[in-house]
Coordinates of C-alpha atoms in Angstrom, one line a residue:
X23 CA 0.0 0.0 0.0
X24 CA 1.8 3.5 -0.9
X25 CA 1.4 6.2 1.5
X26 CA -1.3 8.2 -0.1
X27 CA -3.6 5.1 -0.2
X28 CA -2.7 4.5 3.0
X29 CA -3.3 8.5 4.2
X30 CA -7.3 8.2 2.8
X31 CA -7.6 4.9 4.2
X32 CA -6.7 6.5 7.7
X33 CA -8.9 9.7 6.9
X34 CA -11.8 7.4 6.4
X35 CA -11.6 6.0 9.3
X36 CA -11.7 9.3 11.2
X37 CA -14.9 9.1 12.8
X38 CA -15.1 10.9 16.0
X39 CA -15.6 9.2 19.4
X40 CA -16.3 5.7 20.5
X41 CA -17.4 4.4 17.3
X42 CA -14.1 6.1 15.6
X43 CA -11.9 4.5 17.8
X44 CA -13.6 1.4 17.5
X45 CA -13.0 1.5 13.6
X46 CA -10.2 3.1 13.2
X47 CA -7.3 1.0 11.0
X48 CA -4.4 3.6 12.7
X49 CA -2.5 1.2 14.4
X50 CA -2.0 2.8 16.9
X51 CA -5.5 3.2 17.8
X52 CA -5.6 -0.9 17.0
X53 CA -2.8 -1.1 19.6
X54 CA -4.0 0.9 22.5
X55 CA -7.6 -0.9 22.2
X56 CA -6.0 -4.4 22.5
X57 CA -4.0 -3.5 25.3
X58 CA -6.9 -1.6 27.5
X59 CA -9.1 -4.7 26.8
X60 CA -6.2 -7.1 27.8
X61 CA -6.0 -4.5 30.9
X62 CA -10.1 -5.0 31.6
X63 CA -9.6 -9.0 31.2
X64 CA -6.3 -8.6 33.5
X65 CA -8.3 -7.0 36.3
X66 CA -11.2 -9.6 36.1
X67 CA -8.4 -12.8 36.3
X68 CA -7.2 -10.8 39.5
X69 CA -10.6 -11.0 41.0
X70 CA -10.5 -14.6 40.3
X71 CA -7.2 -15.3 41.6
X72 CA -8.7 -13.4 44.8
X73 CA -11.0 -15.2 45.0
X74 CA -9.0 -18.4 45.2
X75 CA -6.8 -17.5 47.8
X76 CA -9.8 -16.6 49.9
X77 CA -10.7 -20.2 49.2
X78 CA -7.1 -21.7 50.4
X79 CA -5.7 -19.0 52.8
X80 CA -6.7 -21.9 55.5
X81 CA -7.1 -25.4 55.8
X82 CA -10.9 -27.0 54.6
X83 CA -12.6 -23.4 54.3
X84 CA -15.7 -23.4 51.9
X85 CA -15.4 -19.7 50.5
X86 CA -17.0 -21.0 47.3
X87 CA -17.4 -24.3 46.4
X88 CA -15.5 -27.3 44.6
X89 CA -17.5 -26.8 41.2
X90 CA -17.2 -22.9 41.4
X91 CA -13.5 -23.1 42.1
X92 CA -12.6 -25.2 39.1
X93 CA -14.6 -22.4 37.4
X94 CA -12.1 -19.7 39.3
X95 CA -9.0 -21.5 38.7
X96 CA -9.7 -22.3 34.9
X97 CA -10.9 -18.7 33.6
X98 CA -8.5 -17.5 35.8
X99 CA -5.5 -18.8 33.7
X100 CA -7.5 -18.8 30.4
X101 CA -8.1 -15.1 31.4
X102 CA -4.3 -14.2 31.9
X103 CA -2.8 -16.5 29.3
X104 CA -5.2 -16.0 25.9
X105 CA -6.8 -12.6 27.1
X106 CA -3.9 -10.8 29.0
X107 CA -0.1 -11.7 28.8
X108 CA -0.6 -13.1 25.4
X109 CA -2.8 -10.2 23.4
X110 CA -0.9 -7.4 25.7
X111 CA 2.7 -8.4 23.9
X112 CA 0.3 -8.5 20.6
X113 CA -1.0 -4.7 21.3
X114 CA 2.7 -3.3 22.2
X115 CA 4.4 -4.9 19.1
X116 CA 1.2 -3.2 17.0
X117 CA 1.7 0.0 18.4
X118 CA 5.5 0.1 18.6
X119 CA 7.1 -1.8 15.8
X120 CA 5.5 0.6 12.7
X121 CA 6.9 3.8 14.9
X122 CA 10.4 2.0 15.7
X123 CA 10.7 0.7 11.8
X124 CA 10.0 3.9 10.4
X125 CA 6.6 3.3 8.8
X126 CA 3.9 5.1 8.3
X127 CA 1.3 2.6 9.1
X128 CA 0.6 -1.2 9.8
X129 CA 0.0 -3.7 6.9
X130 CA -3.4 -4.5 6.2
X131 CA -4.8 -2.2 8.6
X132 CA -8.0 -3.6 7.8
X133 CA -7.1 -6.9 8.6
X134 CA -5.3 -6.2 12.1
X135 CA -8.9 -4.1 13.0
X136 CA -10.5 -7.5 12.4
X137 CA -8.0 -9.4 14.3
X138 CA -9.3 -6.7 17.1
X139 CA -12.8 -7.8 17.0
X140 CA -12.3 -11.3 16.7
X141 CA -10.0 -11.8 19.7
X142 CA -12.0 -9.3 21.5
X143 CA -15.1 -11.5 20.6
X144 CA -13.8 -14.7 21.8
X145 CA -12.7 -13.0 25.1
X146 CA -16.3 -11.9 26.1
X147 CA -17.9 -15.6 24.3
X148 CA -15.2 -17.4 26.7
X149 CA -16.5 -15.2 29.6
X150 CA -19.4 -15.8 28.9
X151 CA -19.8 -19.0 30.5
X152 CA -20.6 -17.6 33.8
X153 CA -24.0 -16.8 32.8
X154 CA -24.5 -21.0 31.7
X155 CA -26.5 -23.0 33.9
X156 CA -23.3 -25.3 34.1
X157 CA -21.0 -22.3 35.0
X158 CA -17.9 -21.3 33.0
X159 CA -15.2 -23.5 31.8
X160 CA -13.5 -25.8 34.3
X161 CA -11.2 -28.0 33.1
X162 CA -8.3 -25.4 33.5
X163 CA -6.5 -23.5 30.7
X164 CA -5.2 -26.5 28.9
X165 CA -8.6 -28.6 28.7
X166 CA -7.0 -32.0 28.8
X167 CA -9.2 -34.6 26.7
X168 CA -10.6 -37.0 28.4
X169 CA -11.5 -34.9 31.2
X170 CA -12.9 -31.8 28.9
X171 CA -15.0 -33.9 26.9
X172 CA -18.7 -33.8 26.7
X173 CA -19.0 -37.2 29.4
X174 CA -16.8 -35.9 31.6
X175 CA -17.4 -31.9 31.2
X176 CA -20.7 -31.3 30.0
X177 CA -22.3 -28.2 29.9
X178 CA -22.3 -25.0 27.4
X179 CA -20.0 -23.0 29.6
X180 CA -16.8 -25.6 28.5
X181 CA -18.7 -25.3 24.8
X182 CA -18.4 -21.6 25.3
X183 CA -14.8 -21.6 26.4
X184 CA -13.7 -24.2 23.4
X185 CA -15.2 -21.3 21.1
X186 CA -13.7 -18.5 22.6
X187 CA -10.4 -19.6 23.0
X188 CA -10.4 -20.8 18.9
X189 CA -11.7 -17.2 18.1
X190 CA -9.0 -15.2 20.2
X191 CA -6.8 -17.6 18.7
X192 CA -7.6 -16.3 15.1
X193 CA -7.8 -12.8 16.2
X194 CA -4.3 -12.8 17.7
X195 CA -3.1 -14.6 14.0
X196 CA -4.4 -12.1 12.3
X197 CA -2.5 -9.5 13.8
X198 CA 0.9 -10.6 14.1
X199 CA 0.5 -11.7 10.1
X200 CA 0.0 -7.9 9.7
X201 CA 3.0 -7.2 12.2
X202 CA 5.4 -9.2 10.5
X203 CA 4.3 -8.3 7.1
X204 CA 4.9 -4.4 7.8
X205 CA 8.3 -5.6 9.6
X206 CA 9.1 -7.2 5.9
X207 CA 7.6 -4.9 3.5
X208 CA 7.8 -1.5 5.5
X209 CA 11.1 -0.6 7.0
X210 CA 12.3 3.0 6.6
X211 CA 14.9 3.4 4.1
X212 CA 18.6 2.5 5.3
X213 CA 16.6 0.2 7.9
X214 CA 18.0 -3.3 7.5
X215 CA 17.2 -6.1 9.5
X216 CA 20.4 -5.8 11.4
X217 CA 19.5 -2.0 12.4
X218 CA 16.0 -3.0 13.4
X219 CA 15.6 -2.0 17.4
X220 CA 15.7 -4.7 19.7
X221 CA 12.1 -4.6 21.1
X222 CA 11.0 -5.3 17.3
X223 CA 13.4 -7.8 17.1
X224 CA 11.9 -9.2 20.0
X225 CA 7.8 -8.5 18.8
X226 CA 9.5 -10.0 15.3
X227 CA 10.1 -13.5 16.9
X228 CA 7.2 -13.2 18.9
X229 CA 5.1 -13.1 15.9
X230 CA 6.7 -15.6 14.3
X231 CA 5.9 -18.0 16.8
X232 CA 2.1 -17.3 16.5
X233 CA 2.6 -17.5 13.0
X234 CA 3.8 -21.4 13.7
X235 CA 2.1 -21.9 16.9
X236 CA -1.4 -20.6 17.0
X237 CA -2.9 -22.6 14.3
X238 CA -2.3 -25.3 15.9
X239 CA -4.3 -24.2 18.8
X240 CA -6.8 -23.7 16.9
X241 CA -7.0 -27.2 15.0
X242 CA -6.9 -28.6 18.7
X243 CA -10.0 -26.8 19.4
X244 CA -11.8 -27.6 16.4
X245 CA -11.5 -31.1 17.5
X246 CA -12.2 -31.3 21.2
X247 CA -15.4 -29.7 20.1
X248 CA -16.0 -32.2 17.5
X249 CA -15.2 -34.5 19.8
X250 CA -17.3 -33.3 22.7
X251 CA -20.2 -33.5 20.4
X252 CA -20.3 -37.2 19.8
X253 CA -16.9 -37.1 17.6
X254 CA -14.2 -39.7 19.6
X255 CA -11.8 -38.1 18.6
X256 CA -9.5 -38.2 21.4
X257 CA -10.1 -41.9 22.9
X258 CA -8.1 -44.0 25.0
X259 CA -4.7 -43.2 26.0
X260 CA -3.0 -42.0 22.7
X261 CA -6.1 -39.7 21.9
X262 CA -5.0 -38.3 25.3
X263 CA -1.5 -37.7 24.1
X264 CA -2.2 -36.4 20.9
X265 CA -4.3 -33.7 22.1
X266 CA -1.3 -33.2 24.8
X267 CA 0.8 -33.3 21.9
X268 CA -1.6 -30.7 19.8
X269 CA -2.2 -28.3 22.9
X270 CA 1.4 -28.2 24.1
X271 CA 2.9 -27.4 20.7
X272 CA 1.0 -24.4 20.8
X273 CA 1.6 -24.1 25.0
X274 CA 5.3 -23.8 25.2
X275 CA 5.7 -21.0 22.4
X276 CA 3.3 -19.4 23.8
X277 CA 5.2 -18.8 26.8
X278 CA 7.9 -17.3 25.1
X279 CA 5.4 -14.9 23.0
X280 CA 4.4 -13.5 26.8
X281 CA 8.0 -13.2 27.3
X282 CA 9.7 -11.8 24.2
X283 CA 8.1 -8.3 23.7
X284 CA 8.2 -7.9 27.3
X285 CA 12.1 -8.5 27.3
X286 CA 12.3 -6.5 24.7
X287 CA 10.9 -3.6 26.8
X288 CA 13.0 -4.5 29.7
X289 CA 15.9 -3.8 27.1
X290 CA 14.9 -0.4 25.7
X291 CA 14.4 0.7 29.2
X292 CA 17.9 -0.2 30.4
X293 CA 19.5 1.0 27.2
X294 CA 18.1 4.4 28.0
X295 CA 18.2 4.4 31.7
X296 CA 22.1 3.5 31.2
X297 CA 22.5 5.9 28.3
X298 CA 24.1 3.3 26.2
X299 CA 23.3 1.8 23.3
X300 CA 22.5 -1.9 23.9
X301 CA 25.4 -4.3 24.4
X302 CA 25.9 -7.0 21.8
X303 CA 23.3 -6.7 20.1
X304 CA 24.2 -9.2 17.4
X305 CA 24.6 -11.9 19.8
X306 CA 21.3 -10.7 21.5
X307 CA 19.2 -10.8 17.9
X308 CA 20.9 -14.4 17.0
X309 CA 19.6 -15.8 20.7
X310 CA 16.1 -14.2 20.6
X311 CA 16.0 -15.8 17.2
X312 CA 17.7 -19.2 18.5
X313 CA 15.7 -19.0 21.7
X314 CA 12.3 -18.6 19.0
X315 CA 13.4 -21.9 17.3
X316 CA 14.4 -23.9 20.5
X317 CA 10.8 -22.9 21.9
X318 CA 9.3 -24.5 19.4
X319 CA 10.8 -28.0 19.5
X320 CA 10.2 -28.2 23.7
X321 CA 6.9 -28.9 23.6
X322 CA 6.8 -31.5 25.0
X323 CA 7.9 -31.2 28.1
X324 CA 5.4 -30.6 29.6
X325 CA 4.3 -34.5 29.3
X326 CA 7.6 -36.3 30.9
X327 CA 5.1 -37.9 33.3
X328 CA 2.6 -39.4 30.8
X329 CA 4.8 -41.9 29.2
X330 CA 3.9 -41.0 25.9
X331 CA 6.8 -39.3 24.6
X332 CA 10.9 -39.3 24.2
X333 CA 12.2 -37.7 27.7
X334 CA 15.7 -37.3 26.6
X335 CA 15.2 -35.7 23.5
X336 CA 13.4 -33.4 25.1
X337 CA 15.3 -32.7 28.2
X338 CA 18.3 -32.1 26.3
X339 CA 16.4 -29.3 23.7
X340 CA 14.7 -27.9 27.0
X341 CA 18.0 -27.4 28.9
X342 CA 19.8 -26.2 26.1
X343 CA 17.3 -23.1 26.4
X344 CA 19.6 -21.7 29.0
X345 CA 22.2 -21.1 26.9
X346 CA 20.3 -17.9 25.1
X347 CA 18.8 -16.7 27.9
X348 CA 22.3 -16.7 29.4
X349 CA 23.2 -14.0 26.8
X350 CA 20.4 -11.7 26.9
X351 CA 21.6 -11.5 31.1
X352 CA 25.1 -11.0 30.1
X353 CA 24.0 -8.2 27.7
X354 CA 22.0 -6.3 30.5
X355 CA 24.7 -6.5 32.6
X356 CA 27.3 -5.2 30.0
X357 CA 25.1 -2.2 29.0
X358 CA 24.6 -0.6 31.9
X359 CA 28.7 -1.2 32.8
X360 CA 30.0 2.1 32.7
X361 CA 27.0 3.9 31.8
X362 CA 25.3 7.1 33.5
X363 CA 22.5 5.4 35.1
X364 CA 19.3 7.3 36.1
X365 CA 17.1 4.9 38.3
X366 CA 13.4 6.0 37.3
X367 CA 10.3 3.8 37.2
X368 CA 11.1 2.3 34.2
X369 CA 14.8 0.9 34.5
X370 CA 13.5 -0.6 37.8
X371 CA 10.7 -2.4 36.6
X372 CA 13.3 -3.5 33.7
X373 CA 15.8 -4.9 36.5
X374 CA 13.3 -6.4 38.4
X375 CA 12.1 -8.3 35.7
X376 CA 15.6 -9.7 35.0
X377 CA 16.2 -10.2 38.7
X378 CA 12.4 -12.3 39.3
X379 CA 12.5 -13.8 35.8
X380 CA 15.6 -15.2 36.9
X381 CA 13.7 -17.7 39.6
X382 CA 11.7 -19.0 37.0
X383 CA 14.3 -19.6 34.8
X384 CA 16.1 -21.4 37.2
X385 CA 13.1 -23.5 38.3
X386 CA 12.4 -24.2 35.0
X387 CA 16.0 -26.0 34.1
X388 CA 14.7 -27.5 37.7
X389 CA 11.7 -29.2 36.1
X390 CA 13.3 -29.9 32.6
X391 CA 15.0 -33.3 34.2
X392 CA 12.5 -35.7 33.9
X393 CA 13.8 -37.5 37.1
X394 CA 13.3 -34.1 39.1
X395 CA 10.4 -33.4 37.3
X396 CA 8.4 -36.4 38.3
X397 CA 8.5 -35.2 42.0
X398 CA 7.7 -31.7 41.0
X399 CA 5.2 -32.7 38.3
X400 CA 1.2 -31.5 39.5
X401 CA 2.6 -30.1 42.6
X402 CA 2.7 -26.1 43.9
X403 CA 6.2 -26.1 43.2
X404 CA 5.1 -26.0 39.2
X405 CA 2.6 -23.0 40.1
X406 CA 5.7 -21.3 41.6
X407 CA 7.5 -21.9 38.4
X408 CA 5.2 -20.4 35.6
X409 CA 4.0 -17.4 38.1
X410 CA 7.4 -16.9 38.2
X411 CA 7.9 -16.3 34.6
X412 CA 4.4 -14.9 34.2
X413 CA 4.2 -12.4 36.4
X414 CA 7.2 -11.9 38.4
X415 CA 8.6 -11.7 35.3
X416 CA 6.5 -10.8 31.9
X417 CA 4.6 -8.2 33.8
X418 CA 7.3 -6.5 35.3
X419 CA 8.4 -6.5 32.1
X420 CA 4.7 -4.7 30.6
X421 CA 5.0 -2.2 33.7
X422 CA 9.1 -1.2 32.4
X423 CA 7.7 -0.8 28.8
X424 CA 4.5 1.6 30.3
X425 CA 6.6 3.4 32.5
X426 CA 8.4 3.6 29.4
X427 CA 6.4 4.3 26.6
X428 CA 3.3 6.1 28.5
X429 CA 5.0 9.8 27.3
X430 CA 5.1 8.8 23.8
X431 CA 1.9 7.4 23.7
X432 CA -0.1 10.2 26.0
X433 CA 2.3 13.0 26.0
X434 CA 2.0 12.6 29.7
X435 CA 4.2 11.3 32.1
X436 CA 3.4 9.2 34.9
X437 CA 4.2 10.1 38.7
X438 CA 7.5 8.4 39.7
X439 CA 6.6 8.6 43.3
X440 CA 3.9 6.3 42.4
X441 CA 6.1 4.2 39.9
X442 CA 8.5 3.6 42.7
X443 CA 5.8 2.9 45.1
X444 CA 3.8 0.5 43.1
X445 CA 7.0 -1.2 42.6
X446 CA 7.8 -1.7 45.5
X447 CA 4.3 -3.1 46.4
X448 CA 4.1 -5.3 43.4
X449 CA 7.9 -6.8 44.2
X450 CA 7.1 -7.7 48.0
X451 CA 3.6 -9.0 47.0
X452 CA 4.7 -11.2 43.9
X453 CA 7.7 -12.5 45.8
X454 CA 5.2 -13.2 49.6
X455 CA 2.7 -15.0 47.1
X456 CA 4.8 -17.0 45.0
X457 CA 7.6 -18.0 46.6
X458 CA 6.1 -20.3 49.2
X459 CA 4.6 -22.9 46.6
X460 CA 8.0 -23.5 45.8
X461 CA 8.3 -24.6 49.8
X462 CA 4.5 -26.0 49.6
X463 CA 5.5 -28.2 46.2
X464 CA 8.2 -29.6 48.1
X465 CA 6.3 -30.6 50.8
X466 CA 4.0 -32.3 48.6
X467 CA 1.0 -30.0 48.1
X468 CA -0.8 -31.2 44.9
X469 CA -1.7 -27.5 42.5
X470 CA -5.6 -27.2 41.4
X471 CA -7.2 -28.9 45.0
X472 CA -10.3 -26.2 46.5
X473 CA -9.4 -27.5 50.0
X474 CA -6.7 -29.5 52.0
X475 CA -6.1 -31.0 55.6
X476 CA -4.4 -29.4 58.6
X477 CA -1.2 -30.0 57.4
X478 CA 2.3 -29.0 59.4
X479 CA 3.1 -25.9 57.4
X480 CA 0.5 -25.4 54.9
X481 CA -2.0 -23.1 56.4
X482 CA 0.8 -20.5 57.4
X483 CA 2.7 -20.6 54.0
X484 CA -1.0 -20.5 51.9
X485 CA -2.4 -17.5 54.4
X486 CA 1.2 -16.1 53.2
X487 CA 0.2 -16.2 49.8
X488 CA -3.2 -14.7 50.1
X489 CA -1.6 -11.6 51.7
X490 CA 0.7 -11.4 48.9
X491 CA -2.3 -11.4 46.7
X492 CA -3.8 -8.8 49.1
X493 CA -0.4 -6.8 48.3
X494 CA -0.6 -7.6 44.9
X495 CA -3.7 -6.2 44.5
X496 CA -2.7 -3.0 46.0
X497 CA -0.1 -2.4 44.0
X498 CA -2.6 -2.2 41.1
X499 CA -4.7 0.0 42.7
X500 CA -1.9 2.7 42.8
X501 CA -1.1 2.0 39.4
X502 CA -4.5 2.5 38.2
X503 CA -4.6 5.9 40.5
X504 CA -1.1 6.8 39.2
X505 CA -2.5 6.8 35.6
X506 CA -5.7 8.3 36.4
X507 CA -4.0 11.3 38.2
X508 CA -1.2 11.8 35.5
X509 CA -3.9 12.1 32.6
X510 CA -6.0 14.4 34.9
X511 CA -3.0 16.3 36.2
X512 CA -1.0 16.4 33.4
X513 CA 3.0 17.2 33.4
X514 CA 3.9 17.6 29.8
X515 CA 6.0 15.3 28.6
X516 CA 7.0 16.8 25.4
X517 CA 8.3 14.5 22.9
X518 CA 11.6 12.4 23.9
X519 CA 11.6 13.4 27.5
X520 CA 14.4 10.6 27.9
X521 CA 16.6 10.9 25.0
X522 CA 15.8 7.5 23.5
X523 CA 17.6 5.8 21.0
X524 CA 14.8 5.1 18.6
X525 CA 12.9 6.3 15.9
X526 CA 9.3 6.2 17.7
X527 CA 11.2 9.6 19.8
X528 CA 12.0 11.3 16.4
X529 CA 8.1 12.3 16.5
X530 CA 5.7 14.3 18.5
X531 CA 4.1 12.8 21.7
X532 CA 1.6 11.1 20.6
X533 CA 2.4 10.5 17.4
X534 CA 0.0 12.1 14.3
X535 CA -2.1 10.3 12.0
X536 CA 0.5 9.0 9.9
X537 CA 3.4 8.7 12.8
X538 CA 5.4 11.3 10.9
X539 CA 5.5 14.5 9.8
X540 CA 8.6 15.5 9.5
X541 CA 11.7 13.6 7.8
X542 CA 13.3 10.8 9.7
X543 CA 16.8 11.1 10.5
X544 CA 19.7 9.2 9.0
X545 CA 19.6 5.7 10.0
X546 CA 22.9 4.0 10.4
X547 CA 22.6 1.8 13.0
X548 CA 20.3 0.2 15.7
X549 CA 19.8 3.5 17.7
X550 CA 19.5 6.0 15.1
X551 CA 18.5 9.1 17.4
X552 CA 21.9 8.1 19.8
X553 CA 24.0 8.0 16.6
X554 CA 22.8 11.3 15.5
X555 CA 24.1 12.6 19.5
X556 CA 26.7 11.3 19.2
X557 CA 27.4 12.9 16.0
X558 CA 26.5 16.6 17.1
X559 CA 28.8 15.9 20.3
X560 CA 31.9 15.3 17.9
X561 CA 30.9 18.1 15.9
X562 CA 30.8 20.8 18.9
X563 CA 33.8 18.7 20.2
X564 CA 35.7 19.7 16.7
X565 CA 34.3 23.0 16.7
X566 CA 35.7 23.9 20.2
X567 CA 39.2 22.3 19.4
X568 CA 39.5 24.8 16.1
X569 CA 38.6 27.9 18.7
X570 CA 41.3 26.7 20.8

């Protein structure tokens, strides 16, 4: 699409209001609506997990009951995982990869707009279930066949959440395509691939990865609700590990798509905060791109216990994971080595992401043994793990990128009293609620029970974790206050308030219609805006030593 056909396309969608925004093919309009409906979904999974601890702060309490917390428990991580973390990462890279590549739109807006509505579609069907007679889904976020099946499950809530998660599914496929098609066909001139920035290097594999992944989700789906409607599909014990074997393929990238972008932000954050460009950042793009590749050939796993699959193989593929993620570490470190370091809300999100993504990492090489694993396996320690790289890790990671990004996107900036304070909050609550299962796995509590026994131990570590989640919850609450005061109240941001390296600062705050309006500078490198600093500081450099 040439600019001009893409300038009427954008005028046409300029309807004022709600029902503008809800149309409108900008991308950056697409971006923000897909991340404040991810934001509305991540608030209701927090009233669920809530919920839950009420449920298990004690020993045999009856807060809600059995049926109502498999309900809780299920949309809870369904909620987080295909409404939150996932589309969240999707909304950023929409939003930020056309500004950091120079373009002046996304390709096929009209197709990412639809990728909007479907997604946003499947969310509410999915949530819908609570309205059922049955009650919502409740067979957790991976549905295992035969336990999701119309015998064992029946009901149109689980119908309702096999349907929603297939159309969120499509949604989110939609818009990476268009993603990684304006990544391809849209760079800025004198933008290579090797002077792309690193959080669209990061949104780049990310995509790809739904690109691969996600339609296998959705074949998976198709299925179990053939199957749940009289298909037998998935019968016996090999129907039970081929839907693993389906499910998990999609399950383990998926991870690493509500990692990636997040990273990626982490990055940006300390590259500025540090005033340095980022640190090997060939090595960096060849392990994000490694790390993508290995992510898909782990899948499985997740199924060491089952017997139906080859541990070794993939032990040995899940283990060698470490060896990327080891780099991206060593290039955080390196970059801000020697740089002028200004700690503000968003480089201390970004270093506690790296420092609480680190536990997960490490339990997750824990669990990649199979003999460790089949003492971990269904226990809390596994809920420790994945909340570990979830949120003590991806989120922190979204919070670096809005502390971040929120100038560029508002023309506002947020409080950094509040910034520090929420994460200060968020860190003691994430660590006094998730930490413990790892002790609580250990000493043998099974994950996804609505009650347990007095049990030396288990009461004091679960009340624990339902403070955290207290805590937790309070930290959101002054994040939700910090941006409702700074859009009320606003400082002015103007429009690269932290001399950032990348292009999306070379424009005003927010950016216009067509992200640009006036010429981009020279791009020679990775950091385009830094080079042309750097350049002015040589120049004045020369300038004074002629004077002299």
């Amino acid at each position: 699409m040439s600019v001009a056909t893409e300038t009427v396309t954008v005028r046409r969608s300029g309807i004022p209001g709600w029902l503008g925004a809800a149309i409108s093919t900008d991308h950056k309009r697409i971006g923000l609506n897909v991340g404040i409906a991810s934001l509305a979904f991540f608030l209701l999974g927090g009233v669920f997990a809530l919920l839950m601890r009420a449920q298990i702060a004690q020993p045999n309490e009856h807060v809600v009951s059995d049926s109502t917390y498999n309900q809780l428990f299920s949309m809870h991580g369904s909620t987080m995982i295909y409404l939150f973390v996932t589309p969240m990462a999707v909304a950023m890279a929409v939003y930020l990869v056309p500004l950091q590549i120079g373009a002046f739109g996304i390709a096929g807006p009209r197709i990412a707009l639809s990728g909007l509505w479907v997604w946003l579609s499947g969310g509410l069907i999915m949530q819908s279930g609570w309205l059922t007679a049955d009650g919502a889904g409740r067979d957790g976020w991976f549905a295992y066949a035969p336990l999701s099946n119309g015998t064992n499950t029946p009901g149109v809530g689980q119908d309702l959440w096999v349907v929603g998660v297939i159309l969120a599914a499509a949604g989110l496929l939609l818009i990476a395509g268009c993603v990684i098609a304006t990544i391809a066909r849209r760079r800025a001139p004198g933008m290579s691939l090797l002077r792309m920035p690193v959080f669209t290097w990061t949104a780049l594999a990310s995509m790809l990865m739904v690109l691969g992944a996600f339609p296998v989700l959705i074949v998976a789906m198709t299925l179990l609700y053939i199957d749940r409607h009289g298909g037998h599909i998935f019968s016996g014990f090999n129907g039970a590990i081929d839907y693993q074997d389906l499910f998990w393929f999609f399950g383990h990238p998926v991870v690493y798509v509500m990692f990636f972008p997040y990273l990626g932000a982490a990055a940006e954050a300390i590259a500025v905060g540090s005033h340095k460009r980022w640190f090997g950042y060939v090595a960096f793009v060849a392990s994000i791109m490694t790390f993508a590749a290995l992510s898909m050939s782990v899948w499985a796993h997740h199924m060491f216990t089952t017997g139906g699959v080859t541990n070794q193989y993939f032990a040995f593929s899940s283990t060698l994971l470490a060896v990327p993620a080891g780099i991206e570490y060593f290039d955080a470190i390196a970059t801000m080595i020697g740089g002028a370091i200004v700690l503000r809300a968003s480089m201390l999100f970004a270093l506690a992401f790296f420092i609480q993504f680190l536990v997960g990492g490490l339990s997750g090489i824990f669990v990649a043994s199979p003999v460790l694993d089949y003492h971990a396996n269904d226990s809390y320690m596994i809920v420790g793990h994945f909340h570990y790289t979830l949120f003590a890790g991806s989120v922190f990671g979204f919070f670096a990128g809005v502390y971040h990004w929120f100038p560029k996107i508002t023309g506002a900036q947020l409080r950094e009293s509040l910034g520090k304070l929420h994460l200060v909050l968020l860190m003691i609550g994430t660590n006094l609620t998730f930490f413990p299962m790892f002790i609580l796995g250990e000493e043998g509590m099974p994950r996804r029970i609505s009650r347990y026994p007095t049990h030396p131990g288990w009461g004091a570590l679960n009340l624990l974790e339902s403070i955290g989640a207290g805590i937790i919850a309070l930290a959101i609450v002054v994040f939700l206050v910090n941006v409702a005061v700074s859009l009320r109240r606003r400082e002015i941001a103007g429009d690269d308030p932290w001399l950032g390296h990348t292009l999306e600062w070379a424009t005003s705050s927010p950016p216009p219609p067509h992200n640009f309006e006036r010429p981009l500078p020279p791009i020679r490198s990775y950091a385009p805006l830094l080079d042309l600093r750097h350049a002015a500081a040589d120049r004045a450099c020369r300038r004074d030593g002629a004077f002299a």
